[in-house]
Amino acid sequence: MKTLYDVAAPAKLNLFLHVTGRRADGYHLLQSVFMLIDWHDSLHFELRGDGGLSREDLAAPLPADDLVLRAARALQQAAGTRLGAHIGVHKRIPSQAGLGGGSSDAASCLLALNRLWGLNLGVRTLSRIGLALGADVPFFLFGRNAWVEGIGESLQPVAVPPARFLVVKPAEGLETARIFTSPLLKRDTDRATLLGFAADPFGFGRNDLQTVAQNLSADVAKALGWLAAAGATGKMTGSGSAVFAPWSSPEHPAVPEGWQARLCSNMDVHPLAGWASSDD
């Protein structure tokens, strides 16, 4: 195998996100449900025999040393392989949106290169590598909708009914670090239960990061107001700035200039599920 083309890297929505505490090392303890949606980036991989790692941006430009290259380098070092790859990235998921695009790209890169390089590493090993890159990476390697706890490493499958959502990304993005370092962030939300979530999956809980985000970015409040004016009760996903709401209509009103809006369906299983074994 010398090439892998059109490798999918889907986005996610946080159906709720509660901050329940903070560890001594500064990492925040969370509870959330991560749900896969059919908004995705596409990655292309070509084998290099010289050990080199290179990246080509096929749409929006990425930082020079983004999560894709960092994931490739981390896997290369962990496996001790002398193989390399040229990676093309067609970026569709907006950045600084809370949709997990960078983490998803990193996870799909780990899965694809594991296959391209013939490493045969399992999901547990890849997840250990992925967690060092970002707290959301293990979820995308997990491969299904999940109840998430800890700093993102504790995952269990969760059933979510099929639905459609309108996802709106305003012009301004948000840096995750600004949210979690804010003194306004509530860090002591009571622990939720899976039973409570199951009773009302799309109306359960809140996003504890949303109040902080609205203080940092007027665009978040504007986007939530836009959804409300369209007749929908919105919620921010992740650390923002994208917001979403369940949506039954096949169309949606025009969004302001510079915003992005997309109608998305949820997915039960990641497109790359099964690309690595789960029993290592």
Coordinates of N, CA and C in Angstrom, one line a residue, residues 31-241:
Q31 N -17.5 16.5 32.3 CA -18.5 15.5 31.9 C -19.1 16.0 30.6
S32 N -19.3 15.2 29.6 CA -19.9 15.6 28.3 C -20.3 14.4 27.6
V33 N -21.2 14.7 26.6 CA -21.4 13.7 25.5 C -20.9 14.2 24.2
F34 N -20.0 13.5 23.6 CA -19.4 13.9 22.3 C -20.2 13.1 21.2
M35 N -20.7 13.8 20.2 CA -21.5 13.2 19.2 C -20.9 13.5 17.8
L36 N -20.7 12.5 17.0 CA -20.1 12.7 15.7 C -21.1 13.3 14.7
I37 N -20.7 14.2 13.8 CA -21.6 14.7 12.8 C -20.9 14.6 11.4
D38 N -21.7 14.7 10.4 CA -21.2 14.5 9.0 C -20.6 15.7 8.4
W39 N -20.0 16.6 9.1 CA -19.2 17.7 8.6 C -17.7 17.2 8.8
H40 N -17.0 17.1 7.7 CA -15.7 16.5 7.9 C -14.6 17.1 7.0
D41 N -13.4 17.0 7.4 CA -12.2 17.3 6.6 C -11.8 16.0 5.8
S42 N -11.0 16.2 4.8 CA -10.5 15.0 4.1 C -9.0 15.1 4.0
L43 N -8.3 13.9 4.3 CA -6.9 13.8 4.3 C -6.4 12.8 3.2
H44 N -5.3 13.1 2.6 CA -4.7 12.2 1.6 C -3.3 11.9 2.0
F45 N -2.9 10.6 1.9 CA -1.6 10.2 2.4 C -0.8 9.4 1.2
E46 N 0.4 9.8 1.0 CA 1.3 9.1 0.1 C 2.6 8.7 0.8
L47 N 2.9 7.4 0.7 CA 4.0 6.9 1.4 C 5.4 7.5 0.9
R48 N 6.2 7.8 1.9 CA 7.6 8.2 1.6 C 8.6 7.3 2.2
G49 N 9.5 6.8 1.4 CA 10.5 5.9 2.0 C 11.7 6.5 2.6
D50 N 11.8 7.8 2.6 CA 13.0 8.5 3.1 C 12.8 9.0 4.6
G51 N 11.6 8.6 5.2 CA 11.3 9.1 6.5 C 10.8 10.5 6.7
G52 N 10.8 11.2 5.6 CA 10.3 12.6 5.7 C 8.8 12.7 5.9
L53 N 8.4 13.8 6.5 CA 7.0 14.1 6.7 C 6.7 15.5 6.2
S54 N 5.8 15.6 5.3 CA 5.5 16.9 4.6 C 4.0 17.0 4.5
R55 N 3.5 18.2 4.4 CA 2.1 18.5 4.4 C 1.7 19.5 3.3
E56 N 0.6 19.3 2.6 CA 0.1 20.2 1.6 C -1.3 20.6 1.9
D57 N -1.5 21.9 2.0 CA -2.8 22.4 2.3 C -3.6 22.6 1.1
L58 N -4.7 21.9 1.0 CA -5.6 21.8 -0.2 C -6.7 22.8 -0.1
A59 N -6.9 23.5 1.0 CA -8.0 24.5 1.1 C -7.4 25.6 2.0
A60 N -8.0 25.8 3.2 CA -7.6 26.8 4.1 C -6.2 26.5 4.6
P61 N -5.3 27.5 4.7 CA -3.9 27.2 5.1 C -3.9 26.9 6.6
L62 N -3.0 26.0 7.0 CA -2.8 25.5 8.4 C -1.5 26.1 9.0
P63 N -1.4 26.1 10.3 CA -0.1 26.5 10.9 C 1.0 25.6 10.4
A64 N 2.2 26.1 10.5 CA 3.4 25.3 9.9 C 3.5 24.0 10.6
D65 N 3.3 23.9 11.9 CA 3.5 22.6 12.6 C 2.1 22.3 13.3
D66 N 1.2 21.9 12.5 CA -0.2 21.7 13.1 C -0.3 20.3 13.7
L67 N -1.5 20.0 14.1 CA -1.7 18.7 14.8 C -1.5 17.5 13.9
V68 N -1.7 17.7 12.6 CA -1.5 16.5 11.7 C -0.1 16.1 11.6
L69 N 0.8 17.1 11.4 CA 2.2 16.8 11.4 C 2.7 16.3 12.8
R70 N 2.2 16.9 13.8 CA 2.6 16.5 15.2 C 2.2 15.1 15.5
A71 N 1.0 14.7 15.0 CA 0.5 13.3 15.1 C 1.4 12.4 14.4
A72 N 1.7 12.7 13.1 CA 2.6 11.9 12.3 C 3.9 11.7 12.9
R73 N 4.5 12.7 13.4 CA 5.8 12.7 14.1 C 5.8 11.8 15.4
A74 N 4.7 12.0 16.1 CA 4.6 11.3 17.4 C 4.5 9.8 17.1
L75 N 3.7 9.4 16.1 CA 3.5 8.0 15.7 C 4.8 7.4 15.2
Q76 N 5.5 8.2 14.4 CA 6.7 7.7 13.8 C 7.8 7.4 14.9
Q77 N 7.8 8.3 15.9 CA 8.8 8.2 17.0 C 8.4 7.0 17.9
A78 N 7.1 6.9 18.2 CA 6.6 5.8 19.1 C 6.8 4.4 18.4
A79 N 6.7 4.3 17.1 CA 6.8 3.0 16.4 C 8.2 2.8 16.0
G80 N 9.1 3.8 16.0 CA 10.4 3.6 15.5 C 10.6 3.3 14.0
T81 N 9.6 3.7 13.2 CA 9.6 3.4 11.8 C 10.5 4.4 11.1
R82 N 11.1 3.9 10.0 CA 11.9 4.8 9.1 C 11.1 5.3 7.9
L83 N 9.8 4.9 7.9 CA 8.9 5.4 6.8 C 8.4 6.8 7.1
G84 N 8.0 7.5 6.0 CA 7.4 8.8 6.1 C 6.2 9.0 5.3
A85 N 5.7 10.2 5.1 CA 4.5 10.4 4.4 C 4.4 11.8 3.9
H86 N 3.7 12.0 2.8 CA 3.3 13.3 2.3 C 1.8 13.4 2.5
I87 N 1.3 14.4 3.2 CA -0.1 14.4 3.7 C -0.8 15.7 3.1
G88 N -1.9 15.5 2.4 CA -2.7 16.6 1.9 C -3.9 16.7 2.8
V89 N -4.2 18.0 3.2 CA -5.3 18.3 4.1 C -6.3 19.2 3.4
H90 N -7.5 18.7 3.2 CA -8.6 19.5 2.7 C -9.4 19.9 3.9
K91 N -9.2 21.2 4.3 CA -9.9 21.6 5.6 C -11.2 22.2 5.2
R92 N -12.3 21.6 5.9 CA -13.6 22.1 5.7 C -14.2 22.6 7.1
I93 N -13.8 21.9 8.2 CA -14.3 22.2 9.5 C -13.6 23.5 10.0
P94 N -14.4 24.5 10.4 CA -13.7 25.8 10.8 C -12.9 25.6 12.1
S95 N -11.9 26.3 12.2 CA -11.0 26.3 13.4 C -11.6 27.2 14.5
Q96 N -11.1 27.0 15.7 CA -11.5 27.8 16.9 C -13.0 27.8 17.0
A97 N -13.7 26.7 16.7 CA -15.1 26.6 16.7 C -15.7 25.6 17.7
G98 N -14.9 24.8 18.4 CA -15.4 23.8 19.3 C -15.9 22.6 18.7
L99 N -15.6 22.4 17.4 CA -16.1 21.3 16.6 C -15.0 20.1 16.6
G100 N -13.9 20.4 17.1 CA -12.9 19.3 17.2 C -12.1 19.0 15.9
G101 N -12.1 19.9 15.0 CA -11.5 19.6 13.7 C -10.1 19.2 13.7
G102 N -9.3 20.0 14.5 CA -7.8 19.7 14.6 C -7.6 18.3 15.2
S103 N -8.3 18.0 16.3 CA -8.2 16.7 17.0 C -8.6 15.6 16.1
S104 N -9.7 15.8 15.3 CA -10.2 14.8 14.4 C -9.2 14.5 13.3
D105 N -8.5 15.6 12.8 CA -7.5 15.4 11.8 C -6.3 14.6 12.3
A106 N -6.0 14.9 13.6 CA -4.9 14.2 14.2 C -5.2 12.7 14.4
A107 N -6.4 12.4 14.8 CA -6.8 11.0 15.0 C -6.9 10.2 13.7
S108 N -7.4 10.9 12.6 CA -7.5 10.2 11.3 C -6.1 10.0 10.8
C109 N -5.2 10.9 11.1 CA -3.8 10.8 10.7 C -3.1 9.6 11.3
L110 N -3.4 9.4 12.6 CA -2.8 8.3 13.4 C -3.4 7.0 12.8
L111 N -4.6 6.9 12.5 CA -5.3 5.7 12.0 C -4.7 5.4 10.6
A112 N -4.6 6.4 9.8 CA -4.2 6.2 8.4 C -2.8 5.8 8.3
L113 N -1.9 6.5 9.0 CA -0.5 6.1 9.0 C -0.2 4.8 9.7
N114 N -1.0 4.4 10.7 CA -0.9 3.1 11.3 C -1.1 2.0 10.2
R115 N -2.0 2.3 9.3 CA -2.3 1.3 8.2 C -1.3 1.5 7.1
L116 N -1.0 2.7 6.7 CA 0.0 2.9 5.6 C 1.4 2.4 5.9
W117 N 1.8 2.5 7.1 CA 3.1 2.1 7.5 C 3.1 0.6 8.0
G118 N 2.0 0.0 8.0 CA 1.9 -1.4 8.5 C 2.3 -1.7 9.9
L119 N 1.9 -0.7 10.8 CA 2.4 -0.8 12.2 C 1.5 -1.8 13.0
N120 N 0.2 -1.9 12.7 CA -0.7 -2.8 13.4 C -0.8 -2.5 14.9
L121 N -0.8 -1.2 15.2 CA -1.0 -0.8 16.6 C -2.5 -0.7 16.9
G122 N -2.9 -1.0 18.1 CA -4.3 -1.0 18.5 C -4.7 0.4 18.9
V123 N -6.0 0.5 19.2 CA -6.6 1.8 19.5 C -6.1 2.3 20.9
R124 N -5.9 1.4 21.8 CA -5.3 1.8 23.1 C -4.0 2.5 23.0
T125 N -3.1 1.9 22.2 CA -1.8 2.5 22.0 C -1.9 3.8 21.3
L126 N -2.7 3.9 20.2 CA -2.9 5.1 19.5 C -3.5 6.2 20.4
S127 N -4.4 5.8 21.3 CA -5.0 6.8 22.1 C -4.1 7.3 23.1
R128 N -3.1 6.5 23.6 CA -2.1 7.1 24.5 C -1.2 8.1 23.7
I129 N -0.9 7.9 22.5 CA -0.2 8.8 21.7 C -1.1 10.1 21.5
G130 N -2.4 9.8 21.2 CA -3.3 10.9 20.8 C -3.5 11.8 22.0
L131 N -3.7 11.3 23.2 CA -4.0 12.1 24.4 C -2.9 13.1 24.7
A132 N -1.6 12.8 24.3 CA -0.5 13.8 24.5 C -0.7 14.9 23.5
L133 N -1.4 14.7 22.4 CA -1.6 15.7 21.4 C -2.8 16.7 21.7
G134 N -3.8 16.1 22.4 CA -5.0 16.9 22.7 C -6.0 16.0 23.3
A135 N -6.8 16.6 24.3 CA -7.8 15.8 25.1 C -8.9 15.2 24.2
D136 N -9.2 15.8 23.1 CA -10.3 15.3 22.2 C -9.9 14.2 21.3
V137 N -8.6 14.0 21.1 CA -8.1 13.0 20.1 C -8.6 11.6 20.5
P138 N -8.5 11.1 21.7 CA -9.0 9.7 22.0 C -10.4 9.5 21.6
F139 N -11.3 10.5 21.7 CA -12.7 10.3 21.3 C -12.8 9.9 19.9
F140 N -12.1 10.6 19.0 CA -12.2 10.3 17.6 C -11.5 8.9 17.2
L141 N -10.6 8.5 18.0 CA -10.0 7.2 17.9 C -11.0 6.1 18.4
F142 N -11.8 6.5 19.4 CA -12.8 5.6 20.0 C -13.8 5.1 19.0
G143 N -14.2 6.0 18.2 CA -15.0 5.6 17.0 C -16.5 5.6 17.1
R144 N -17.0 6.1 18.2 CA -18.5 6.2 18.3 C -18.9 7.3 19.3
N145 N -20.2 7.6 19.3 CA -20.6 8.6 20.3 C -20.3 8.2 21.7
A146 N -20.0 9.1 22.6 CA -19.4 8.7 23.9 C -19.8 9.6 25.0
W147 N -20.0 9.0 26.2 CA -20.1 9.7 27.4 C -18.7 9.9 27.9
V148 N -18.3 11.1 28.1 CA -16.8 11.5 28.3 C -16.6 12.1 29.7
E149 N -15.6 11.6 30.4 CA -15.3 12.1 31.7 C -13.8 12.3 31.8
G150 N -13.3 12.7 33.0 CA -11.9 13.0 33.2 C -11.5 14.2 32.4
I151 N -10.3 14.1 31.8 CA -9.9 15.2 30.9 C -10.2 14.9 29.5
G152 N -11.0 13.8 29.2 CA -11.3 13.4 27.9 C -10.9 12.0 27.6
E153 N -10.2 11.4 28.5 CA -9.7 10.0 28.3 C -10.6 8.9 28.7
S154 N -11.6 9.2 29.5 CA -12.6 8.2 30.0 C -13.8 8.2 29.1
L155 N -14.0 7.1 28.4 CA -15.0 7.1 27.3 C -15.9 5.8 27.5
Q156 N -17.2 6.0 27.3 CA -18.0 4.8 27.2 C -19.1 5.1 26.1
P157 N -19.5 4.1 25.4 CA -20.4 4.3 24.3 C -21.8 4.8 24.8
V158 N -22.4 5.7 24.1 CA -23.7 6.2 24.4 C -24.6 6.2 23.2
A159 N -25.9 5.8 23.4 CA -26.8 5.8 22.3 C -27.4 7.2 22.1
V160 N -27.4 7.8 20.9 CA -28.0 9.1 20.6 C -29.0 8.9 19.5
P161 N -30.3 9.3 19.6 CA -31.2 9.1 18.5 C -30.8 9.9 17.3
P162 N -31.1 9.4 16.1 CA -30.8 10.1 14.8 C -31.5 11.5 14.8
A163 N -30.8 12.5 14.4 CA -31.4 13.8 14.3 C -30.5 14.7 13.4
R164 N -31.1 15.8 13.0 CA -30.5 16.8 12.2 C -30.2 18.1 13.0
F165 N -29.1 18.8 12.7 CA -28.8 20.0 13.5 C -28.3 21.1 12.5
L166 N -28.6 22.3 13.0 CA -28.1 23.5 12.3 C -26.9 23.9 13.1
V167 N -25.7 23.9 12.5 CA -24.5 24.4 13.2 C -24.1 25.7 12.6
V168 N -23.8 26.7 13.4 CA -23.5 28.0 13.0 C -22.2 28.5 13.6
K169 N -21.3 28.9 12.7 CA -20.0 29.4 13.2 C -19.9 30.8 12.8
P170 N -19.9 31.7 13.8 CA -19.7 33.2 13.5 C -18.3 33.5 13.1
A171 N -18.1 34.7 12.7 CA -16.8 35.1 12.1 C -15.7 34.9 13.1
E172 N -15.9 35.3 14.3 CA -14.8 35.3 15.3 C -14.7 33.9 15.9
G173 N -13.5 33.4 16.1 CA -13.2 32.2 16.7 C -12.8 32.4 18.2
L174 N -12.6 31.3 18.9 CA -12.2 31.4 20.3 C -11.0 30.5 20.6
E175 N -10.0 30.9 21.3 CA -8.9 30.1 21.8 C -9.3 29.3 23.1
T176 N -9.2 28.0 23.1 CA -9.6 27.2 24.2 C -8.9 27.7 25.5
A177 N -7.6 28.0 25.4 CA -6.9 28.4 26.6 C -7.5 29.7 27.3
R178 N -8.1 30.6 26.5 CA -8.7 31.8 27.1 C -9.9 31.4 27.9
I179 N -10.6 30.4 27.5 CA -11.8 30.0 28.2 C -11.4 29.4 29.5
F180 N -10.5 28.4 29.5 CA -10.2 27.6 30.7 C -9.4 28.4 31.7
T181 N -8.8 29.5 31.3 CA -8.0 30.3 32.3 C -8.8 31.5 32.8
S182 N -10.1 31.6 32.4 CA -10.9 32.7 32.9 C -11.3 32.5 34.3
P183 N -11.3 33.6 35.1 CA -11.8 33.5 36.5 C -13.3 33.4 36.5
L184 N -14.0 33.6 35.4 CA -15.4 33.5 35.4 C -15.9 32.1 35.2
L185 N -15.0 31.2 34.9 CA -15.4 29.8 34.6 C -15.9 29.1 35.8
K186 N -17.1 28.5 35.8 CA -17.6 27.7 36.9 C -17.0 26.3 36.8
R187 N -16.4 25.9 37.9 CA -15.6 24.7 38.0 C -16.1 23.7 39.0
D188 N -17.4 23.8 39.4 CA -17.8 22.9 40.5 C -19.3 22.4 40.2
T189 N -19.6 22.2 38.9 CA -20.9 21.7 38.6 C -21.1 20.3 39.1
D190 N -22.3 20.0 39.7 CA -22.6 18.7 40.2 C -22.5 17.7 39.1
R191 N -22.1 16.5 39.5 CA -21.9 15.4 38.5 C -23.3 15.0 37.9
A192 N -23.3 14.8 36.6 CA -24.5 14.3 36.0 C -24.5 12.8 35.9
T193 N -25.7 12.2 35.5 CA -25.8 10.8 35.3 C -26.2 10.5 33.9
L194 N -25.8 9.3 33.4 CA -26.2 8.9 32.1 C -27.7 8.7 32.0
L195 N -28.3 8.3 33.1 CA -29.8 8.1 33.1 C -30.5 9.4 32.8
G196 N -30.0 10.5 33.5 CA -30.6 11.8 33.3 C -30.4 12.3 31.9
F197 N -29.2 12.1 31.3 CA -29.0 12.5 29.9 C -30.0 11.7 29.0
A198 N -30.1 10.4 29.2 CA -30.9 9.6 28.3 C -32.4 10.0 28.2
A199 N -32.8 10.6 29.3 CA -34.2 11.1 29.3 C -34.5 12.2 28.4
D200 N -33.5 13.0 28.0 CA -33.7 14.2 27.2 C -32.3 14.5 26.5
P201 N -31.8 13.7 25.5 CA -30.5 13.9 25.0 C -30.2 15.2 24.5
F202 N -31.1 15.9 23.8 CA -30.8 17.1 23.1 C -31.2 18.4 24.0
G203 N -31.8 18.1 25.1 CA -32.1 19.2 26.0 C -31.4 19.2 27.3
F204 N -30.6 18.2 27.5 CA -30.0 17.9 28.8 C -28.8 18.9 29.1
G205 N -28.7 19.4 30.3 CA -27.6 20.1 30.8 C -27.3 21.4 30.0
R206 N -26.1 21.8 30.1 CA -25.7 23.1 29.6 C -24.2 23.0 29.2
N207 N -23.7 24.0 28.6 CA -22.2 24.1 28.4 C -21.7 25.2 29.3
D208 N -20.9 24.7 30.3 CA -20.4 25.6 31.4 C -19.4 26.6 30.8
L209 N -18.9 26.4 29.6 CA -18.0 27.3 29.0 C -18.7 28.5 28.2
Q210 N -20.0 28.3 28.0 CA -20.7 29.3 27.2 C -20.7 30.7 27.8
T211 N -21.0 30.8 29.1 CA -21.0 32.1 29.7 C -19.7 32.9 29.6
V212 N -18.6 32.1 29.8 CA -17.3 32.7 29.6 C -17.1 33.2 28.2
A213 N -17.5 32.3 27.2 CA -17.3 32.6 25.8 C -18.1 33.9 25.4
Q214 N -19.3 34.0 25.9 CA -20.1 35.2 25.6 C -19.5 36.5 26.1
N215 N -18.7 36.4 27.3 CA -18.0 37.5 27.8 C -16.8 37.9 26.9
L216 N -16.2 36.9 26.3 CA -15.0 37.1 25.5 C -15.3 37.5 24.1
S217 N -16.5 37.0 23.6 CA -16.8 37.2 22.2 C -18.3 37.6 22.0
A218 N -18.6 38.8 21.5 CA -20.0 39.2 21.3 C -20.6 38.3 20.2
D219 N -19.7 37.7 19.3 CA -20.3 36.9 18.2 C -21.0 35.6 18.7
V220 N -20.6 35.1 19.9 CA -21.2 33.9 20.4 C -22.7 34.3 20.8
A221 N -22.8 35.4 21.5 CA -24.2 35.8 21.9 C -25.0 36.1 20.6
K222 N -24.4 36.7 19.6 CA -25.1 37.1 18.4 C -25.6 35.8 17.7
A223 N -24.7 34.8 17.7 CA -25.1 33.5 17.0 C -26.2 32.8 17.7
L224 N -26.2 32.8 19.1 CA -27.3 32.2 19.8 C -28.6 33.0 19.6
G225 N -28.4 34.3 19.5 CA -29.6 35.2 19.2 C -30.2 34.9 17.9
W226 N -29.3 34.7 16.9 CA -29.7 34.4 15.5 C -30.5 33.1 15.5
L227 N -30.1 32.1 16.2 CA -30.8 30.8 16.3 C -32.2 31.0 17.0
A228 N -32.2 31.8 18.1 CA -33.4 32.1 18.8 C -34.4 32.8 17.8
A229 N -33.9 33.7 17.0 CA -34.8 34.4 16.1 C -35.4 33.5 15.0
A230 N -34.6 32.4 14.7 CA -35.1 31.4 13.8 C -36.0 30.4 14.4
G231 N -36.2 30.5 15.7 CA -37.1 29.6 16.4 C -36.5 28.4 17.0
A232 N -35.1 28.5 17.3 CA -34.4 27.3 17.8 C -33.7 27.7 19.1
T233 N -33.6 26.8 20.0 CA -32.9 27.0 21.3 C -31.5 26.5 21.1
G234 N -30.5 27.4 21.0 CA -29.2 27.0 20.7 C -28.3 26.7 21.9
K235 N -27.1 26.1 21.7 CA -26.1 25.8 22.7 C -24.8 25.9 22.0
M236 N -23.8 26.3 22.7 CA -22.4 26.4 22.2 C -21.8 25.0 22.3
T237 N -21.0 24.6 21.3 CA -20.3 23.3 21.4 C -18.9 23.5 21.8
G238 N -18.3 22.6 22.6 CA -17.0 22.7 23.1 C -16.6 24.1 23.7
S239 N -15.5 24.6 23.3 CA -15.1 25.9 23.8 C -15.4 27.0 22.8
G240 N -16.3 26.7 21.8 CA -16.9 27.7 20.9 C -15.8 28.1 19.8
S241 N -16.3 28.9 18.9 CA -17.4 29.8 19.0 C -18.7 29.3 18.3

